[in-house]
PDB file of C-alpha atoms in Angstrom:
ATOM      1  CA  UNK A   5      -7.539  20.614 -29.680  1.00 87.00           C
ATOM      2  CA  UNK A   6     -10.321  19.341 -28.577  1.00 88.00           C
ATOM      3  CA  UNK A   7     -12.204  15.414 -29.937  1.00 89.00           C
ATOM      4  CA  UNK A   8     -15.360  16.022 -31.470  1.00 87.00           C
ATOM      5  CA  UNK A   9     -17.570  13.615 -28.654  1.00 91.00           C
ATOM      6  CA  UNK A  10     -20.162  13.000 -31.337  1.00 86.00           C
ATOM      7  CA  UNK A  11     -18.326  11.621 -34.217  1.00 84.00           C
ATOM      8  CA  UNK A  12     -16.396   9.794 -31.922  1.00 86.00           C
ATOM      9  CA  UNK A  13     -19.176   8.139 -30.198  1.00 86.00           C
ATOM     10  CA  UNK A  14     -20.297   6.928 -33.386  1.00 84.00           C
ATOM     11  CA  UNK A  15     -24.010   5.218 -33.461  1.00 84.00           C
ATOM     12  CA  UNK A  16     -24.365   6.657 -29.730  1.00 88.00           C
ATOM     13  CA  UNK A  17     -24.797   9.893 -31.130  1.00 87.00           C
ATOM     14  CA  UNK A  18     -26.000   9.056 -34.771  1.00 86.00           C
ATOM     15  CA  UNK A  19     -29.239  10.962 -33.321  1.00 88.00           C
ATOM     16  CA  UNK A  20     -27.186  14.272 -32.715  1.00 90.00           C
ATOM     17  CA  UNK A  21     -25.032  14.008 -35.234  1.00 86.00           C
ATOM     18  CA  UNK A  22     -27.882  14.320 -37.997  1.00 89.00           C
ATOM     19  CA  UNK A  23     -28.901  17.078 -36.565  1.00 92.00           C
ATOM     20  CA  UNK A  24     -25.840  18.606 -36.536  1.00 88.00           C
ATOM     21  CA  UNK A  25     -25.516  18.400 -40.374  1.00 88.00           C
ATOM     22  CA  UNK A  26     -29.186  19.352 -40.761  1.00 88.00           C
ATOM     23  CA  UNK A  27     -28.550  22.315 -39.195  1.00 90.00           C
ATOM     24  CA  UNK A  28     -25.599  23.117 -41.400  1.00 87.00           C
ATOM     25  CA  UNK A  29     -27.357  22.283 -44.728  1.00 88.00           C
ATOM     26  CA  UNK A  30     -30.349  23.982 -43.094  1.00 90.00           C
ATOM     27  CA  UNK A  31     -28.367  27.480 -42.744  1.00 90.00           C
ATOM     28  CA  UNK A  32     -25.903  26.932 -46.255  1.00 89.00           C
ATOM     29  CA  UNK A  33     -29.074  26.941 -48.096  1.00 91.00           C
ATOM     30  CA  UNK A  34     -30.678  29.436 -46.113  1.00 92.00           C
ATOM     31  CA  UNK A  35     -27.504  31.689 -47.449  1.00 90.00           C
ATOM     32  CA  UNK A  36     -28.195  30.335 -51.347  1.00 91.00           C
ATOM     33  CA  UNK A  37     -32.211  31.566 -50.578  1.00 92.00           C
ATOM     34  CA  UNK A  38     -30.356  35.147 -49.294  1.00 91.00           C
ATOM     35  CA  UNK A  39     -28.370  35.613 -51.968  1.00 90.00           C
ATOM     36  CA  UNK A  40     -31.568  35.474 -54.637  1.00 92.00           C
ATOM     37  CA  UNK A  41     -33.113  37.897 -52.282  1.00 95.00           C
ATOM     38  CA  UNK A  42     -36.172  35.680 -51.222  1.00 95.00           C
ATOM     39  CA  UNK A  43     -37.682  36.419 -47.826  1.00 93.00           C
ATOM     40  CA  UNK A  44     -38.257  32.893 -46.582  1.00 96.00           C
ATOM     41  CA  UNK A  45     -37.073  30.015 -44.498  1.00 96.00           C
ATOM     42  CA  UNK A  46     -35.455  26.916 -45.610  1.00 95.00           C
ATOM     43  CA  UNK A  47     -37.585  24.992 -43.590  1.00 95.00           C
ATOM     44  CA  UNK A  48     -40.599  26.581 -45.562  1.00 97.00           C
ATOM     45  CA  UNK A  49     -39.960  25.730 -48.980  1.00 97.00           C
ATOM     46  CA  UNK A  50     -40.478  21.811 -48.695  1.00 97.00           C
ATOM     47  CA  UNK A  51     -44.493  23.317 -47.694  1.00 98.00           C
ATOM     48  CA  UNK A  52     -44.449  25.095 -50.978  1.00 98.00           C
ATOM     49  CA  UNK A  53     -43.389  22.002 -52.483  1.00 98.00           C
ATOM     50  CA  UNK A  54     -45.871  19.593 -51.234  1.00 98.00           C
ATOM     51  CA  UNK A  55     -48.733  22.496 -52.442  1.00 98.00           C
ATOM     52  CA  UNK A  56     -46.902  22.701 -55.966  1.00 98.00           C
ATOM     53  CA  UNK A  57     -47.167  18.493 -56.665  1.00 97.00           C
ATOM     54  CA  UNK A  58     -50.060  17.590 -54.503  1.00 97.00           C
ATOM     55  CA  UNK A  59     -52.630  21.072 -54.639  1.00 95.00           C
ATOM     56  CA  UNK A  60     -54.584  21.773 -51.819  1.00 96.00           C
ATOM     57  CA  UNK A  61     -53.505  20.057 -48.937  1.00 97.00           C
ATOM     58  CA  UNK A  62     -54.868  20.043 -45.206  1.00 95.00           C
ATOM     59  CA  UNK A  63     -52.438  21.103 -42.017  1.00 94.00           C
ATOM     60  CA  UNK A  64     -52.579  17.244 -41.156  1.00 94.00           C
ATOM     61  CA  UNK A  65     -51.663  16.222 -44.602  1.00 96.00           C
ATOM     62  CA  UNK A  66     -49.054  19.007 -45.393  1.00 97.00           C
ATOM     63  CA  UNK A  67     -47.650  17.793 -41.697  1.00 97.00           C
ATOM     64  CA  UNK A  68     -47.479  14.285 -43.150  1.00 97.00           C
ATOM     65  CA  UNK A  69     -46.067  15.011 -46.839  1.00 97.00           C
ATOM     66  CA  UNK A  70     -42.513  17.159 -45.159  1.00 97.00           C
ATOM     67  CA  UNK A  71     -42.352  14.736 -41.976  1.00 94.00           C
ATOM     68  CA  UNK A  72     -43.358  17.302 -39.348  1.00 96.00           C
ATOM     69  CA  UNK A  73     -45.381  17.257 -36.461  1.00 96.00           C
ATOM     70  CA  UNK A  74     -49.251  18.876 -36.860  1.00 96.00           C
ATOM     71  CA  UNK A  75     -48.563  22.357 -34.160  1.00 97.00           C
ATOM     72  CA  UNK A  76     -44.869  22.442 -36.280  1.00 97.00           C
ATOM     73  CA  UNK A  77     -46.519  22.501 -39.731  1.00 97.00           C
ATOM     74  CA  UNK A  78     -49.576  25.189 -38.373  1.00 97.00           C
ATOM     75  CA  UNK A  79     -46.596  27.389 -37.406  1.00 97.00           C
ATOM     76  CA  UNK A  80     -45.303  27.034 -41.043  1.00 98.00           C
ATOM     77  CA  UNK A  81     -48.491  27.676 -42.769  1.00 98.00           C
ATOM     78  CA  UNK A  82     -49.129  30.654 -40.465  1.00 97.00           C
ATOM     79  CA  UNK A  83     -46.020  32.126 -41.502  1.00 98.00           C
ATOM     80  CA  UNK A  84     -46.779  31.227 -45.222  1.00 98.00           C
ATOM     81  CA  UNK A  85     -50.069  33.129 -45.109  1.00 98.00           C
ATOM     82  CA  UNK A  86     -48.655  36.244 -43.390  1.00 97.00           C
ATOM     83  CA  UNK A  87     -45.971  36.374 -46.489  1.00 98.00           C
ATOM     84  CA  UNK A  88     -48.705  36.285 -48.911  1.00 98.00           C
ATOM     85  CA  UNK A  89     -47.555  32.682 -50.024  1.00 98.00           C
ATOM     86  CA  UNK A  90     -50.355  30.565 -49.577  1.00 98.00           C
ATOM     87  CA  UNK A  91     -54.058  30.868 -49.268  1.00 98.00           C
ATOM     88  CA  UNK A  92     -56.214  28.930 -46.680  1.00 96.00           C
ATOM     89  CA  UNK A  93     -60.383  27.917 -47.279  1.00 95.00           C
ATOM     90  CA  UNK A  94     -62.845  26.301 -46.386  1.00 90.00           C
ATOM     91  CA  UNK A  95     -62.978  22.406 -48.197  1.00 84.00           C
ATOM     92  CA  UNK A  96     -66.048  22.487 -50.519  1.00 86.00           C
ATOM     93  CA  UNK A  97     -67.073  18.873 -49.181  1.00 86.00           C
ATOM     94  CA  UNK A  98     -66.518  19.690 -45.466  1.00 84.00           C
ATOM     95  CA  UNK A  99     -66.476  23.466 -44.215  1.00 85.00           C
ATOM     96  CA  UNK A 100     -65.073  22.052 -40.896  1.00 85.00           C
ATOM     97  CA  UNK A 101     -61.819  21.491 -43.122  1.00 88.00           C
ATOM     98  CA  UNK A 102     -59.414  23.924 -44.234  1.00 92.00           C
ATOM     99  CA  UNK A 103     -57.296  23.432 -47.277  1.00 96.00           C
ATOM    100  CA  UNK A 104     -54.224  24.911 -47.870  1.00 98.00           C
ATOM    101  CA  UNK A 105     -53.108  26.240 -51.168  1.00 98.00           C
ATOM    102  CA  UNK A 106     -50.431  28.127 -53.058  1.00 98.00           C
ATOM    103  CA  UNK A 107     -51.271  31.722 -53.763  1.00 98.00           C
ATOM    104  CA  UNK A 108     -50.889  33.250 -57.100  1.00 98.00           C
ATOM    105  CA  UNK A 109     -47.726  34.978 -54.871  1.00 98.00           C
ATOM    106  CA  UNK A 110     -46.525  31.605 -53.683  1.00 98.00           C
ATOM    107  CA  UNK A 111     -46.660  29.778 -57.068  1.00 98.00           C
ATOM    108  CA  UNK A 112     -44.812  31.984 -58.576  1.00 98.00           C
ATOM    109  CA  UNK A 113     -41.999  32.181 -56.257  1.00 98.00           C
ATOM    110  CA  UNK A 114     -41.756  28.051 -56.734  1.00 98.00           C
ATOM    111  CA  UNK A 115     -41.686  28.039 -60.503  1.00 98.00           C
ATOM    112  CA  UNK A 116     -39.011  31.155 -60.232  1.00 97.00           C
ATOM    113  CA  UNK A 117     -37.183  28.621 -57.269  1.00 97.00           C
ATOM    114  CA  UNK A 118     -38.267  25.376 -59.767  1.00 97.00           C
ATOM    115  CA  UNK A 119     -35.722  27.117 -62.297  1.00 96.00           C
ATOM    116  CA  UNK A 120     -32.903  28.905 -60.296  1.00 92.00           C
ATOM    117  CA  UNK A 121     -32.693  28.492 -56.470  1.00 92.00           C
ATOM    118  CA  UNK A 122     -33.772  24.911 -55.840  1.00 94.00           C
ATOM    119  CA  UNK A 123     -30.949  23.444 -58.845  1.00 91.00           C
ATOM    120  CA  UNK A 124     -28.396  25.313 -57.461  1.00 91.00           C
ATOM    121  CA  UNK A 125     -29.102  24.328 -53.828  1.00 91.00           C
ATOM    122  CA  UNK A 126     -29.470  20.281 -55.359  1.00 89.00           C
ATOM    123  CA  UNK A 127     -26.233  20.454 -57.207  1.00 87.00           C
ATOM    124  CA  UNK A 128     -24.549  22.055 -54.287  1.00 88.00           C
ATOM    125  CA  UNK A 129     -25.750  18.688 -51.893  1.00 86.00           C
ATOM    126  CA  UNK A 130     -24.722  16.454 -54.348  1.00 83.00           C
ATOM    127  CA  UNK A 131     -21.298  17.840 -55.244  1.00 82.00           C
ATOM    128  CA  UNK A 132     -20.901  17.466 -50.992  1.00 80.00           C
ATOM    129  CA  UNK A 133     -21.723  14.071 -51.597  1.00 76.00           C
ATOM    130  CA  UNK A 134     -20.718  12.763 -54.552  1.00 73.00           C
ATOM    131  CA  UNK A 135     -17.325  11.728 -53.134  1.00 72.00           C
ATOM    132  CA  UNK A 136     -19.336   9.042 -50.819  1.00 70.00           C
ATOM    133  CA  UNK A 137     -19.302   5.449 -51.147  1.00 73.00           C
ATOM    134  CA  UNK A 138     -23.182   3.657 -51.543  1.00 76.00           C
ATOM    135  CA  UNK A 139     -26.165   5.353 -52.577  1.00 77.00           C
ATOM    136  CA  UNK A 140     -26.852   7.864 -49.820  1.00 77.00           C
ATOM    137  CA  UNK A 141     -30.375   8.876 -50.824  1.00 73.00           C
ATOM    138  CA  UNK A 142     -30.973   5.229 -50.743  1.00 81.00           C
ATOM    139  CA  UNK A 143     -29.246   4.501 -47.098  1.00 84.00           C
ATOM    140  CA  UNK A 144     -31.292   7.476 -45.363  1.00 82.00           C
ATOM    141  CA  UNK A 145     -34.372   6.302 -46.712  1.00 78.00           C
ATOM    142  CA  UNK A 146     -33.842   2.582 -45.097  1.00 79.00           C
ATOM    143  CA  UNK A 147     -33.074   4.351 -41.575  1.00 78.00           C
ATOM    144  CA  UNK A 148     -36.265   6.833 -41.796  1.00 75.00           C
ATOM    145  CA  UNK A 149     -38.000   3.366 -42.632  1.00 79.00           C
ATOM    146  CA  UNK A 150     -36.586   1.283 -40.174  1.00 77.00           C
ATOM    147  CA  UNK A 151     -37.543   4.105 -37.320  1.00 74.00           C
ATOM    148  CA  UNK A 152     -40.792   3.848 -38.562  1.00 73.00           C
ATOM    149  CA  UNK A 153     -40.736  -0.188 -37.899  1.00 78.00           C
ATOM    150  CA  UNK A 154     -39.473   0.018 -34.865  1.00 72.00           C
ATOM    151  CA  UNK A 155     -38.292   3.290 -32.623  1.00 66.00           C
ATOM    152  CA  UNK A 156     -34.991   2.688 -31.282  1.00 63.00           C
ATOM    153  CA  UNK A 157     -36.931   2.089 -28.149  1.00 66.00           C
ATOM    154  CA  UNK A 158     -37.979  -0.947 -29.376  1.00 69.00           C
ATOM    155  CA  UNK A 159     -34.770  -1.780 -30.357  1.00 70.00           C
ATOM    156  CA  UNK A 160     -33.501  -0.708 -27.625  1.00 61.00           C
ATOM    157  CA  UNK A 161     -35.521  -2.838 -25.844  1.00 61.00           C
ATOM    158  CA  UNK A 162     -34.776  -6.241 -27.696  1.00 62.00           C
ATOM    159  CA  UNK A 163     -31.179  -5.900 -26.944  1.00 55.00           C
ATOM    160  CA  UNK A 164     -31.337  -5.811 -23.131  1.00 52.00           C
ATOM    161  CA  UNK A 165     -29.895  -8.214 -21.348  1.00 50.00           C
ATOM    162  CA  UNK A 166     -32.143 -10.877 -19.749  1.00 49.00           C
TER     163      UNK A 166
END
C-alpha cells in the first residue's frame, strides 16, 4: 500500500489537501442534489444563495459574496440564465450595469432547496464533523482571514533565511 504524500506532508500540502476534500464534499452533495432530481451544480447553488439574502446583485458583487473570481462567477451566471434560474437587467441608476436576479424559476427552486435539499446536505457535513475537536467553522474562517492578511507569499517571505 501505498502513503498518502499529502497527508503526510502535512502543512506542505495543506493547499492540496483542501482541495482534495472540496472536491469530495463538492461531488457527495452533488449526489444529495441528484437524488431530488434537480438539474444543477453544487458549485451553483451558493449564487442562488447570495440572490435569495442579498436581491439583485452585480457579476462583481455575486463574485465577491461566494469567493470566486469575476470570469468564474460570469460562467456561473451564464449557466444560471440558460436554466431559466436567474434573470439579468439593466440597473435602473446605471444602464451600463447589469444586475442579477433570481427568476420566479430560480426562487422557487431555493425555497423548495431552503426546506429539503440544503438541511439534509448541512446535517450530513456536520454529522462528518461533529466527531472533531475545536470549532471548525471557526478555525477555517481564521485561515481564509489570515490569507487575506498576508498570502503565504508573504509569509513565505518573512521566514527566509537572511
Amino acid at each position: 500500500m501505498v502513503d498518502d504524500v499529502v497527508r503526510t506532508l502535512g502543512f506542505l500540502c495543506m493547499g492540496s489537501r483542501f482541495r482534495r476534500i472540496g472536491e469530495r464534499l463538492q461531488a457527495d452533495t452533488q449526489q444529495i442534489i441528484e437524488e431530488y432530481g434537480i438539474a444543477i451544480q453544487a458549485a451553483q447553488y451558493p449564487f442562488l444563495a447570495a440572490l435569495d439574502r442579498a436581491g439583485p446583485l452585480t457579476i462583481g458583487e455575486l463574485a465577491q459574496a461566494v469567493g470566486i473570481t469575476q470570469p468564474g462567477a460570469t460562467r456561473t451566471v451564464s449557466q444560471l440564465l440558460e436554466l431559466g434560474l436567474v434573470d439579468m437587467q439593466a440597473a435602473p441608476d446605471d444602464q451600463r450595469r447589469r444586475l442579477i436576479s433570481l427568476s420566479r424559476k430560480g426562487q422557487e427552486l431555493v425555497d423548495y432547496s431552503k426546506q429539503s435539499v440544503w438541511p439534509r446536505i448541512s446535517a450530513a457535513v456536520a454529522d462528518l464533523c461533529g466527531d472533531l475537536n475545536g470549532p471548525i467553522l471557526a478555525q477555517l474562517a481564521a485561515i481564509e482571514d489570515g490569507l487575506t492578511e498576508a498570502a503565504l507569499a508573504r509569509r513565505a517571505a518573512k521566514e527566509e533565511p537572511t
